[in-house]
């Protein structure tokens, strides 16, 4: 059954009748709210699902937002504090004023929208190099990013 459905979808995409009516988003603007110095990050789950605090990422548009995941019946943003070099989740780390911490997040387009590849990503007013935007979904409706946030 699954193969038949996939073939039908492929045939529809290949046909001249198929037209993608989604609006393509060229620019995504986000704000990441820095936690206060002295805040402790905890994480015991190797997948990062129980990490607290969750990075607070705010979308500047109704056309996209940070994707969410369901963990043990609770919904949370798909954003994490992780080291860039080792991709390990921060745990038992206290935010210190003047230090930078890396946020990884997944942006999801609203129904009827997709992202240009590459998309122009602006975080906290700063244009992010396209190397920091990656893992575009096949459908073009999501991507991941990383951003170094300095604690003030």
CSV table of N, CA and C in Angstrom, one decimal:
chain,number,residue,atom,x,y,z
A,1,UNK,N,0.8,-1.2,0.0
A,1,UNK,CA,0.0,0.0,0.0
A,1,UNK,C,0.9,1.3,0.0
A,2,UNK,N,1.9,1.2,0.8
A,2,UNK,CA,2.8,2.4,0.9
A,2,UNK,C,3.5,2.7,-0.4
A,3,UNK,N,3.9,1.6,-1.1
A,3,UNK,CA,4.6,1.7,-2.4
A,3,UNK,C,3.6,2.3,-3.4
A,4,UNK,N,2.4,1.9,-3.4
A,4,UNK,CA,1.4,2.4,-4.3
A,4,UNK,C,1.2,3.9,-4.1
A,5,UNK,N,1.1,4.3,-2.8
A,5,UNK,CA,0.9,5.7,-2.5
A,5,UNK,C,2.1,6.5,-3.0
A,6,UNK,N,3.3,6.0,-2.7
A,6,UNK,CA,4.5,6.7,-3.2
A,6,UNK,C,4.6,6.9,-4.7
A,7,UNK,N,4.2,5.8,-5.4
A,7,UNK,CA,4.1,5.9,-6.9
A,7,UNK,C,3.1,6.9,-7.3
A,8,UNK,N,2.0,7.0,-6.7
A,8,UNK,CA,0.9,8.0,-7.1
A,8,UNK,C,1.5,9.4,-6.8
A,9,UNK,N,2.2,9.6,-5.7
A,9,UNK,CA,2.7,10.9,-5.5
A,9,UNK,C,3.8,11.3,-6.5
A,10,UNK,N,4.7,10.3,-6.8
A,10,UNK,CA,5.7,10.6,-7.8
A,10,UNK,C,5.1,10.9,-9.2
A,11,UNK,N,4.1,10.1,-9.5
A,11,UNK,CA,3.4,10.4,-10.8
A,11,UNK,C,2.8,11.8,-10.8
A,12,UNK,N,2.2,12.2,-9.7
A,12,UNK,CA,1.6,13.5,-9.7
A,12,UNK,C,2.6,14.6,-9.8
A,13,UNK,N,3.7,14.4,-9.1
A,13,UNK,CA,4.8,15.4,-9.2
A,13,UNK,C,5.4,15.5,-10.6
A,14,UNK,N,5.5,14.3,-11.3
A,14,UNK,CA,6.1,14.2,-12.6
A,14,UNK,C,5.2,14.8,-13.7
A,15,UNK,N,3.9,14.7,-13.4
A,15,UNK,CA,2.9,15.2,-14.4
A,15,UNK,C,3.0,16.7,-14.6
A,16,UNK,N,2.6,17.2,-15.7
A,16,UNK,CA,2.6,18.6,-16.0
A,16,UNK,C,1.5,19.3,-15.2
A,17,UNK,N,0.5,18.5,-14.7
A,17,UNK,CA,-0.6,19.1,-14.0
A,17,UNK,C,-0.3,19.6,-12.6
A,18,UNK,N,0.8,19.0,-12.1
A,18,UNK,CA,1.1,19.3,-10.7
A,18,UNK,C,1.8,20.7,-10.6
A,19,UNK,N,1.4,21.5,-9.7
A,19,UNK,CA,2.0,22.8,-9.6
A,19,UNK,C,2.1,23.1,-8.1
A,20,UNK,N,3.3,23.4,-7.6
A,20,UNK,CA,3.5,23.7,-6.2
A,20,UNK,C,3.0,25.1,-5.9
A,21,UNK,N,1.9,25.2,-5.2
A,21,UNK,CA,1.3,26.5,-4.9
A,21,UNK,C,1.8,27.1,-3.6
A,22,UNK,N,2.8,26.5,-3.0
A,22,UNK,CA,3.3,27.1,-1.7
A,22,UNK,C,4.1,28.3,-2.0
A,23,UNK,N,4.0,29.3,-1.1
A,23,UNK,CA,4.7,30.5,-1.2
A,23,UNK,C,6.1,30.2,-0.7
A,24,UNK,N,7.2,30.7,-1.4
A,24,UNK,CA,8.6,30.5,-1.0
A,24,UNK,C,9.0,31.6,-0.1
A,25,UNK,N,9.5,31.3,1.0
A,25,UNK,CA,10.1,32.3,2.0
A,25,UNK,C,11.5,32.5,1.7
A,26,UNK,N,12.0,33.7,1.5
A,26,UNK,CA,13.4,34.0,1.2
A,26,UNK,C,14.1,34.4,2.5
A,27,UNK,N,13.4,34.9,3.5
A,27,UNK,CA,14.1,35.4,4.7
A,27,UNK,C,13.3,34.9,5.9
A,28,UNK,N,14.1,34.5,6.9
A,28,UNK,CA,13.5,34.1,8.2
A,28,UNK,C,14.2,35.0,9.3
A,29,UNK,N,13.4,35.6,10.1
A,29,UNK,CA,13.9,36.4,11.2
A,29,UNK,C,13.5,35.8,12.6
A,30,UNK,N,14.4,35.6,13.4
A,30,UNK,CA,14.2,35.0,14.8
A,30,UNK,C,14.9,35.9,15.8
A,31,UNK,N,14.3,35.8,17.0
A,31,UNK,CA,15.0,36.4,18.2
A,31,UNK,C,15.2,35.3,19.2
A,32,UNK,N,16.5,35.2,19.7
A,32,UNK,CA,16.8,34.3,20.8
A,32,UNK,C,17.0,35.1,22.0
A,33,UNK,N,16.2,34.8,23.0
A,33,UNK,CA,16.2,35.6,24.3
A,33,UNK,C,17.3,34.9,25.2
A,34,UNK,N,18.3,35.7,25.5
A,34,UNK,CA,19.4,35.1,26.4
A,34,UNK,C,18.9,34.9,27.8
A,35,UNK,N,19.3,33.8,28.4
A,35,UNK,CA,19.0,33.5,29.8
A,35,UNK,C,19.9,34.4,30.6
A,36,UNK,N,19.5,34.6,31.9
A,36,UNK,CA,20.3,35.4,32.8
A,36,UNK,C,21.6,34.7,33.2
A,37,UNK,N,22.7,35.4,33.3
A,37,UNK,CA,23.9,34.9,33.9
A,37,UNK,C,23.6,34.2,35.2
A,38,UNK,N,24.2,33.0,35.4
A,38,UNK,CA,23.9,32.3,36.7
A,38,UNK,C,22.9,31.2,36.5
A,39,UNK,N,22.2,31.2,35.4
A,39,UNK,CA,21.2,30.1,35.1
A,39,UNK,C,21.9,28.8,34.8
A,40,UNK,N,21.5,27.7,35.4
A,40,UNK,CA,22.1,26.4,35.2
A,40,UNK,C,21.4,25.6,34.2
A,41,UNK,N,22.1,25.0,33.2
A,41,UNK,CA,21.5,24.1,32.2
A,41,UNK,C,21.7,22.7,32.7
A,42,UNK,N,20.6,22.0,32.7
A,42,UNK,CA,20.6,20.5,33.1
A,42,UNK,C,20.1,19.7,32.0
A,43,UNK,N,20.7,18.5,31.9
A,43,UNK,CA,20.2,17.6,30.8
A,43,UNK,C,20.8,16.2,31.2
A,44,UNK,N,19.9,15.2,31.3
A,44,UNK,CA,20.3,13.8,31.6
A,44,UNK,C,20.0,12.9,30.5
A,45,UNK,N,19.1,13.2,29.6
A,45,UNK,CA,18.7,12.4,28.5
A,45,UNK,C,19.7,12.6,27.3
A,46,UNK,N,20.3,11.5,26.8
A,46,UNK,CA,21.3,11.6,25.8
A,46,UNK,C,20.8,12.2,24.5
A,47,UNK,N,19.4,12.3,24.3
A,47,UNK,CA,18.8,12.9,23.1
A,47,UNK,C,18.5,14.4,23.4
A,48,UNK,N,18.8,14.8,24.6
A,48,UNK,CA,18.6,16.2,24.9
A,48,UNK,C,17.1,16.6,25.2
A,49,UNK,N,16.2,15.7,25.2
A,49,UNK,CA,14.8,16.0,25.4
A,49,UNK,C,14.4,16.6,26.7
A,50,UNK,N,15.2,16.3,27.8
A,50,UNK,CA,14.9,16.8,29.1
A,50,UNK,C,15.7,18.0,29.5
A,51,UNK,N,16.4,18.6,28.5
A,51,UNK,CA,17.3,19.7,28.8
A,51,UNK,C,16.5,20.9,29.2
A,52,UNK,N,16.9,21.6,30.3
A,52,UNK,CA,16.3,22.8,30.8
A,52,UNK,C,17.4,23.8,31.1
A,53,UNK,N,17.2,25.1,30.9
A,53,UNK,CA,16.0,25.6,30.2
A,53,UNK,C,16.1,25.4,28.7
A,54,UNK,N,15.0,25.4,28.1
A,54,UNK,CA,14.9,25.3,26.6
A,54,UNK,C,15.3,26.6,26.0
A,55,UNK,N,16.1,26.7,25.0
A,55,UNK,CA,16.4,28.1,24.4
A,55,UNK,C,15.1,28.7,24.0
A,56,UNK,N,14.9,30.0,24.4
A,56,UNK,CA,13.7,30.7,24.0
A,56,UNK,C,13.9,31.4,22.7
A,57,UNK,N,13.3,30.8,21.6
A,57,UNK,CA,13.4,31.4,20.3
A,57,UNK,C,12.0,31.9,19.8
A,58,UNK,N,12.0,33.1,19.4
A,58,UNK,CA,10.7,33.7,19.0
A,58,UNK,C,10.8,34.1,17.5
A,59,UNK,N,9.8,33.7,16.8
A,59,UNK,CA,9.6,33.9,15.3
A,59,UNK,C,9.1,35.3,15.1
A,60,UNK,N,9.6,36.0,14.1
A,60,UNK,CA,9.1,37.3,13.7
A,60,UNK,C,8.0,37.3,12.7
A,61,UNK,N,7.4,36.1,12.4
A,61,UNK,CA,6.4,35.9,11.4
A,61,UNK,C,5.4,34.8,11.7
A,62,UNK,N,4.2,34.9,11.2
A,62,UNK,CA,3.3,33.8,11.3
A,62,UNK,C,3.5,32.7,10.3
A,63,UNK,N,4.4,32.9,9.4
A,63,UNK,CA,4.7,32.0,8.3
A,63,UNK,C,5.6,30.8,8.6
A,64,UNK,N,6.3,30.9,9.8
A,64,UNK,CA,7.2,29.9,10.3
A,64,UNK,C,7.4,30.0,11.8
A,65,UNK,N,7.9,29.0,12.4
A,65,UNK,CA,8.2,29.0,13.8
A,65,UNK,C,9.2,27.9,14.1
A,66,UNK,N,9.6,27.9,15.3
A,66,UNK,CA,10.5,26.8,15.8
A,66,UNK,C,9.6,25.5,15.9
A,67,UNK,N,10.1,24.4,15.3
A,67,UNK,CA,9.3,23.2,15.3
A,67,UNK,C,9.2,22.7,16.7
A,68,UNK,N,8.2,21.9,17.0
A,68,UNK,CA,8.0,21.4,18.3
A,68,UNK,C,8.0,19.8,18.3
A,69,UNK,N,8.4,19.3,19.4
A,69,UNK,CA,8.4,17.8,19.6
A,69,UNK,C,7.6,17.5,20.8
A,70,UNK,N,7.1,16.3,20.9
A,70,UNK,CA,6.3,15.8,22.0
A,70,UNK,C,7.2,14.9,22.8
A,71,UNK,N,7.4,15.2,24.1
A,71,UNK,CA,8.3,14.4,24.9
A,71,UNK,C,7.5,14.0,26.1
A,72,UNK,N,7.2,12.7,26.3
A,72,UNK,CA,6.5,12.2,27.4
A,72,UNK,C,5.2,13.0,27.7
A,73,UNK,N,4.5,13.3,26.6
A,73,UNK,CA,3.2,13.9,26.7
A,73,UNK,C,3.3,15.4,26.8
A,74,UNK,N,4.5,16.0,26.8
A,74,UNK,CA,4.6,17.5,26.9
A,74,UNK,C,5.3,18.0,25.6
A,75,UNK,N,4.8,19.1,25.1
A,75,UNK,CA,5.3,19.7,23.9
A,75,UNK,C,6.4,20.7,24.2
A,76,UNK,N,7.5,20.7,23.5
A,76,UNK,CA,8.5,21.7,23.7
A,76,UNK,C,9.1,22.1,22.3
A,77,UNK,N,9.7,23.2,22.3
A,77,UNK,CA,10.4,23.7,21.1
A,77,UNK,C,11.6,22.7,20.8
A,78,UNK,N,11.8,22.5,19.5
A,78,UNK,CA,12.9,21.7,19.1
A,78,UNK,C,14.2,22.6,19.0
A,79,UNK,N,14.7,23.0,20.1
A,79,UNK,CA,15.8,23.9,20.2
A,79,UNK,C,16.6,23.4,21.4
A,80,UNK,N,17.9,23.5,21.3
A,80,UNK,CA,18.8,22.9,22.3
A,80,UNK,C,20.1,23.7,22.5
A,81,UNK,N,20.6,23.7,23.7
A,81,UNK,CA,22.0,24.2,23.9
A,81,UNK,C,22.9,23.1,23.7
A,82,UNK,N,23.8,23.2,22.7
A,82,UNK,CA,24.8,22.1,22.3
A,82,UNK,C,26.1,22.7,21.9
A,83,UNK,N,27.2,22.0,22.2
A,83,UNK,CA,28.5,22.4,21.7
A,83,UNK,C,28.5,22.2,20.2
A,84,UNK,N,29.2,23.1,19.5
A,84,UNK,CA,29.3,22.9,18.1
A,84,UNK,C,30.3,21.8,17.7
A,85,UNK,N,31.4,21.8,18.3
A,85,UNK,CA,32.5,20.8,17.9
A,85,UNK,C,32.1,19.4,18.2
A,86,UNK,N,31.5,19.1,19.4
A,86,UNK,CA,31.2,17.7,19.7
A,86,UNK,C,29.7,17.3,19.6
A,87,UNK,N,28.9,18.3,19.4
A,87,UNK,CA,27.4,18.2,19.3
A,87,UNK,C,26.8,17.6,20.6
A,88,UNK,N,27.5,17.7,21.7
A,88,UNK,CA,27.0,17.3,23.0
A,88,UNK,C,26.1,18.3,23.6
A,89,UNK,N,25.0,17.9,24.3
A,89,UNK,CA,24.1,18.8,24.9
A,89,UNK,C,24.8,19.3,26.2
A,90,UNK,N,24.6,20.7,26.3
A,90,UNK,CA,25.2,21.2,27.6
A,90,UNK,C,24.4,20.6,28.8
A,91,UNK,N,25.1,20.3,29.8
A,91,UNK,CA,24.5,19.8,31.0
A,91,UNK,C,25.4,20.2,32.2
A,92,UNK,N,24.8,20.6,33.3
A,92,UNK,CA,25.5,21.0,34.4
A,92,UNK,C,26.5,22.2,34.1
A,93,UNK,N,26.0,23.1,33.2
A,93,UNK,CA,26.7,24.2,32.8
A,93,UNK,C,26.0,25.5,33.3
A,94,UNK,N,26.7,26.4,33.8
A,94,UNK,CA,26.1,27.7,34.3
A,94,UNK,C,26.4,28.8,33.3
A,95,UNK,N,25.4,29.5,32.8
A,95,UNK,CA,25.7,30.6,31.9
A,95,UNK,C,26.5,31.7,32.7
A,96,UNK,N,27.5,32.1,32.0
A,96,UNK,CA,28.4,33.2,32.6
A,96,UNK,C,28.4,34.4,31.7
A,97,UNK,N,28.3,35.5,32.3
A,97,UNK,CA,28.3,36.8,31.5
A,97,UNK,C,29.6,36.9,30.7
A,98,UNK,N,29.4,37.3,29.4
A,98,UNK,CA,30.5,37.4,28.5
A,98,UNK,C,30.8,36.2,27.7
A,99,UNK,N,30.3,35.0,28.1
A,99,UNK,CA,30.6,33.8,27.4
A,99,UNK,C,29.5,33.5,26.4
A,100,UNK,N,29.9,32.8,25.3
A,100,UNK,CA,29.0,32.4,24.2
A,100,UNK,C,28.6,30.9,24.4
A,101,UNK,N,27.3,30.7,24.0
A,101,UNK,CA,26.8,29.3,24.1
A,101,UNK,C,26.0,29.1,22.8
A,102,UNK,N,26.1,27.9,22.3
A,102,UNK,CA,25.5,27.6,21.0
A,102,UNK,C,24.1,27.0,21.1
A,103,UNK,N,23.2,27.6,20.3
A,103,UNK,CA,21.8,27.2,20.2
A,103,UNK,C,21.7,26.5,18.9
A,104,UNK,N,21.1,25.3,18.9
A,104,UNK,CA,20.7,24.6,17.7
A,104,UNK,C,19.2,24.6,17.7
A,105,UNK,N,18.5,24.8,16.5
A,105,UNK,CA,17.1,24.8,16.5
A,105,UNK,C,16.6,24.4,15.1
A,106,UNK,N,15.4,24.0,15.0
A,106,UNK,CA,14.7,23.5,13.8
A,106,UNK,C,13.6,24.5,13.5
A,107,UNK,N,13.6,25.1,12.3
A,107,UNK,CA,12.5,26.0,11.9
A,107,UNK,C,11.6,25.3,11.0
A,108,UNK,N,10.3,25.4,11.2
A,108,UNK,CA,9.3,24.7,10.4
A,108,UNK,C,8.4,25.8,9.7
A,109,UNK,N,8.1,25.6,8.5
A,109,UNK,CA,7.2,26.5,7.7
A,109,UNK,C,5.8,26.2,8.1
A,110,UNK,N,4.9,27.2,8.0
A,110,UNK,CA,3.5,27.0,8.2
A,110,UNK,C,2.9,26.4,6.9
A,111,UNK,N,1.8,25.7,7.0
A,111,UNK,CA,1.2,25.1,5.8
A,111,UNK,C,1.0,26.2,4.7
A,112,UNK,N,1.4,25.8,3.5
A,112,UNK,CA,1.3,26.7,2.4
A,112,UNK,C,2.6,27.4,2.1
A,113,UNK,N,3.6,27.2,2.9
A,113,UNK,CA,4.9,27.9,2.7
A,113,UNK,C,6.1,26.9,2.7
A,114,UNK,N,7.1,27.3,2.0
A,114,UNK,CA,8.4,26.6,2.0
A,114,UNK,C,9.5,27.6,2.0
A,115,UNK,N,10.7,27.0,2.2
A,115,UNK,CA,11.9,27.9,2.3
A,115,UNK,C,12.7,27.8,1.1
A,116,UNK,N,13.3,29.0,0.7
A,116,UNK,CA,14.3,29.0,-0.4
A,116,UNK,C,15.5,28.3,0.2
A,117,UNK,N,16.3,27.7,-0.7
A,117,UNK,CA,17.5,27.0,-0.3
A,117,UNK,C,18.6,27.7,-1.1
A,118,UNK,N,19.4,28.5,-0.6
A,118,UNK,CA,19.5,28.9,0.8
A,118,UNK,C,18.5,30.0,1.2
A,119,UNK,N,18.1,29.9,2.5
A,119,UNK,CA,17.3,31.0,3.0
A,119,UNK,C,18.2,32.0,3.7
A,120,UNK,N,17.8,33.2,3.7
A,120,UNK,CA,18.5,34.3,4.5
A,120,UNK,C,17.9,34.2,5.9
A,121,UNK,N,18.8,33.9,6.9
A,121,UNK,CA,18.4,33.8,8.3
A,121,UNK,C,19.0,34.9,9.0
A,122,UNK,N,18.1,35.6,9.8
A,122,UNK,CA,18.6,36.8,10.6
A,122,UNK,C,18.1,36.4,12.0
A,123,UNK,N,19.1,36.4,12.9
A,123,UNK,CA,18.9,36.1,14.3
A,123,UNK,C,19.4,37.3,15.2
A,124,UNK,N,18.5,37.8,16.0
A,124,UNK,CA,18.9,39.0,16.9
A,124,UNK,C,19.4,40.1,16.0
A,125,UNK,N,18.9,40.3,14.8
A,125,UNK,CA,19.3,41.4,13.9
A,125,UNK,C,20.6,41.1,13.1
A,126,UNK,N,21.2,40.0,13.3
A,126,UNK,CA,22.4,39.6,12.7
A,126,UNK,C,22.2,38.6,11.5
A,127,UNK,N,22.7,38.9,10.3
A,127,UNK,CA,22.5,37.9,9.2
A,127,UNK,C,23.5,36.7,9.5
A,128,UNK,N,23.0,35.5,9.4
A,128,UNK,CA,23.7,34.3,9.8
A,128,UNK,C,24.3,33.8,8.5
A,129,UNK,N,25.6,33.4,8.5
A,129,UNK,CA,26.3,32.8,7.3
A,129,UNK,C,25.5,31.6,6.9
A,130,UNK,N,25.4,31.3,5.6
A,130,UNK,CA,24.6,30.2,5.1
A,130,UNK,C,25.2,28.9,5.6
A,131,UNK,N,26.5,28.8,6.0
A,131,UNK,CA,27.1,27.6,6.5
A,131,UNK,C,26.4,27.2,7.9
A,132,UNK,N,25.8,28.1,8.5
A,132,UNK,CA,25.2,27.8,9.8
A,132,UNK,C,23.7,27.4,9.7
A,133,UNK,N,23.2,27.3,8.4
A,133,UNK,CA,21.9,26.9,8.1
A,133,UNK,C,22.0,25.6,7.3
A,134,UNK,N,21.4,24.5,7.7
A,134,UNK,CA,21.6,23.2,7.1
A,134,UNK,C,20.4,22.3,7.2
A,135,UNK,N,20.6,21.1,6.7
A,135,UNK,CA,19.6,20.1,6.8
A,135,UNK,C,18.2,20.5,6.3
A,136,UNK,N,18.1,21.1,5.2
A,136,UNK,CA,16.8,21.4,4.6
A,136,UNK,C,16.1,20.1,4.4
A,137,UNK,N,14.8,20.1,4.7
A,137,UNK,CA,14.0,18.9,4.4
A,137,UNK,C,13.7,18.8,3.0
A,138,UNK,N,13.5,17.6,2.5
A,138,UNK,CA,13.2,17.2,1.2
A,138,UNK,C,12.0,18.1,0.6
A,139,UNK,N,11.0,18.3,1.5
A,139,UNK,CA,9.9,19.1,1.1
A,139,UNK,C,10.1,20.6,1.1
A,140,UNK,N,11.3,21.0,1.7
A,140,UNK,CA,11.6,22.4,1.7
A,140,UNK,C,10.9,23.2,2.8
A,141,UNK,N,10.2,22.4,3.7
A,141,UNK,CA,9.4,23.1,4.7
A,141,UNK,C,10.1,23.2,6.1
A,142,UNK,N,11.4,22.8,6.2
A,142,UNK,CA,12.1,22.9,7.5
A,142,UNK,C,13.6,23.0,7.2
A,143,UNK,N,14.3,23.5,8.2
A,143,UNK,CA,15.8,23.5,8.2
A,143,UNK,C,16.2,23.6,9.6
A,144,UNK,N,17.5,23.3,9.8
A,144,UNK,CA,18.1,23.6,11.2
A,144,UNK,C,19.2,24.7,11.1
A,145,UNK,N,19.5,25.2,12.2
A,145,UNK,CA,20.5,26.3,12.3
A,145,UNK,C,21.2,26.1,13.6
A,146,UNK,N,22.4,26.8,13.7
A,146,UNK,CA,23.0,27.0,14.9
A,146,UNK,C,23.5,28.4,15.0
A,147,UNK,N,23.5,28.9,16.3
A,147,UNK,CA,23.8,30.3,16.5
A,147,UNK,C,24.5,30.5,17.9
A,148,UNK,N,25.6,31.2,17.9
A,148,UNK,CA,26.3,31.5,19.1
A,148,UNK,C,25.8,32.7,19.8
A,149,UNK,N,25.3,32.5,21.0
A,149,UNK,CA,24.6,33.6,21.8
A,149,UNK,C,25.5,34.0,23.0
A,150,UNK,N,25.8,35.2,23.0
A,150,UNK,CA,26.7,35.7,24.1
A,150,UNK,C,25.8,36.2,25.3
A,151,UNK,N,26.1,35.8,26.5
A,151,UNK,CA,25.3,36.2,27.6
A,151,UNK,C,25.8,37.6,28.1
A,152,UNK,N,24.9,38.5,28.2
A,152,UNK,CA,25.2,39.9,28.6
A,152,UNK,C,25.2,40.1,30.1
